Amino acid sequence: MRRRSFLKTALKVTAAAAAGGGAMAALTREGVQAAPDSATRTVAFPEGFLWGVSTSSYQIEGAVAEDGRGPSVWDTYSHSFGRIANGDTGDIACDHYHRYAEDVELMARAGMKAYRFSIAWPRVMPQGTGAVNAKGLDFYDRLTDALLAKGIQPWPCLFHWDLPQALQDRGGWTNRDIAGWFTDYALAVTARLGDRARNWVMLNEPSVVAIFGHGTGGHAPGMTGRDTCLKAIHHQNLAQGTALAALRQVGGKNWQLGTVLSLQPSWPVGGLDSNYPASLMWDAVWNRSCLDPLFKGRFPALLEADFARIAKPGDLERIEQPVDFLGVNYYSRMHQQPDPQGLFGTGYGSAPEGTRKTGMDWPVEPDGLTEILAELQEMYGNPPVYVTENGADYPDTVGPDGRVNDRDRIGYLRDHLLAAAKAIDEGCNLKGYMAWTLLDNFEWSEGYRRKFGLVQVDRKTMERKPKASYDWYASVIRNNAVPLR
Ligand code: GCO
């Protein structure tokens, strides 16, 4: 039934494109779809669908000691021996701090309409609390103006992992006081940029920050343990709720306020008979521990006892706030099996045999995106949703013309966009898509060896070179439609 209605949309669109010739002409001119019979076969997105791209401050900005920026946990972590592949750091990253105008131009040339970037808290408040560093805010001011001049909506995210080290020294996300620190910072940033930036993202992937940064220790600040992990989740939820309420009060209806979660369906390795409890537990930790308090004002049942030890009365009321949108970051499913060594008694296993993999060995499972979007529709009241990250690492394959001809990335993006179209067709309130990511950048513990960009960055000269996927994405935006092949 569902599948039939998806095909119906696809065929309708194909016929329309063939009759009007618009999409066909554009695609052919681009030379993106070589095969003549595939040029007309596209799936259209709803009118006004918001196309864009996402990045994050520590991964691209560089200039870590410039204009009064204080150190972040990622500076400390990346400078600790053995933490990051090749000993890479974000000291220079993509030098976006100095080259932002060129990067905005790249977005504009591709026709992008929205840009989610993150604000580096230690640039704005070097000590994490107290004095505001005007020069730090000046940078985001210039960036915001440059975007608006090109007709690109700024979507600032207030926290994408680079916590001021000064706050970490006071316990960081394990200290409950951070709810107030974060809210003060959010108020300072929105007071400066909120006359022009309308869409505000509170946090990026709180469960990932908690699990990797405070549970297993593979990300900054490198803390470990089940308890610190859950504290970090809870205090991020609390900070988010407190900031949402405060911003709502000062901004009224001027702002669209939301947050971004990493949502990846958790499946049992080997099918439902074997590892179902493990997959449910991991689902509770990764997905539900942020979704349920925000949308339902409760903790996931499997973790209720744990959170009860951490939370105070009234916390859930503070966390359950209305949001104008939810950002979803999706990469693949998570395949879980019991693991007695795991913090929650679970561990990663393999995807079903034959599943394609990206360069980073992540399974390629576009239907997992449809699945998670359907869940938001059916279980969380169908909120307005934007895919705020989706993309893939593949090693660069340079074509005879010297350009990166990243057919794999194009295939990945296309398949996920078709999966998103299917969810829309089935009634999901999906309003936009921001690819991860504009530039090859600092991929956390993997350093620069991973390549997620639509644009290649020469690590010596910092020269930007658009890949084939950049042109492909530009044609998708222009046509508001995705070719089926
Ligand atoms: C993430 C991060 C990105 C990563 C991307 C690829 O939100 O997980 O936002 O910073 O680079 O996900 O791993």
XYZ file of C-alpha atoms and ligand atoms in Angstrom, residues 54-56 59 116 160-161 204-205 208 212 219 260 262 264 286 329 331 360 362 388-393 436-437 441-444 452, ligand 1:
46
model
C 25.271 21.901 7.694
C 28.686 22.422 9.256
C 30.059 22.898 12.769
C 35.291 21.157 12.429
C 23.125 25.391 9.655
C 28.006 21.543 18.441
C 30.378 19.961 20.944
C 23.474 19.089 18.222
C 23.107 15.405 19.090
C 26.177 11.409 21.080
C 31.062 9.162 23.255
C 35.284 12.015 22.077
C 18.847 18.546 16.588
C 20.896 11.963 16.108
C 19.281 6.016 14.114
C 20.606 6.726 21.929
C 20.689 13.715 11.805
C 23.451 8.189 8.812
C 34.060 4.656 7.359
C 29.002 2.648 8.178
C 19.858 18.503 9.404
C 22.618 16.018 8.635
C 22.959 13.201 6.173
C 25.986 12.331 4.119
C 28.856 9.921 3.756
C 32.595 9.511 3.949
C 26.419 16.906 5.766
C 28.567 18.665 4.722
C 36.771 18.847 7.494
C 38.006 17.726 10.919
C 36.035 14.530 11.509
C 36.524 14.391 15.304
C 32.262 14.022 4.026
C 27.477 14.581 14.053
C 28.313 15.425 13.797
C 29.113 15.718 12.640
C 29.917 14.600 12.080
C 29.101 13.784 11.133
C 29.849 12.651 10.511
O 26.599 15.506 14.319
O 27.598 13.431 14.292
O 27.438 16.502 13.831
O 29.872 16.682 13.241
O 31.001 15.099 11.431
O 28.034 13.239 11.826
O 30.299 11.776 11.496
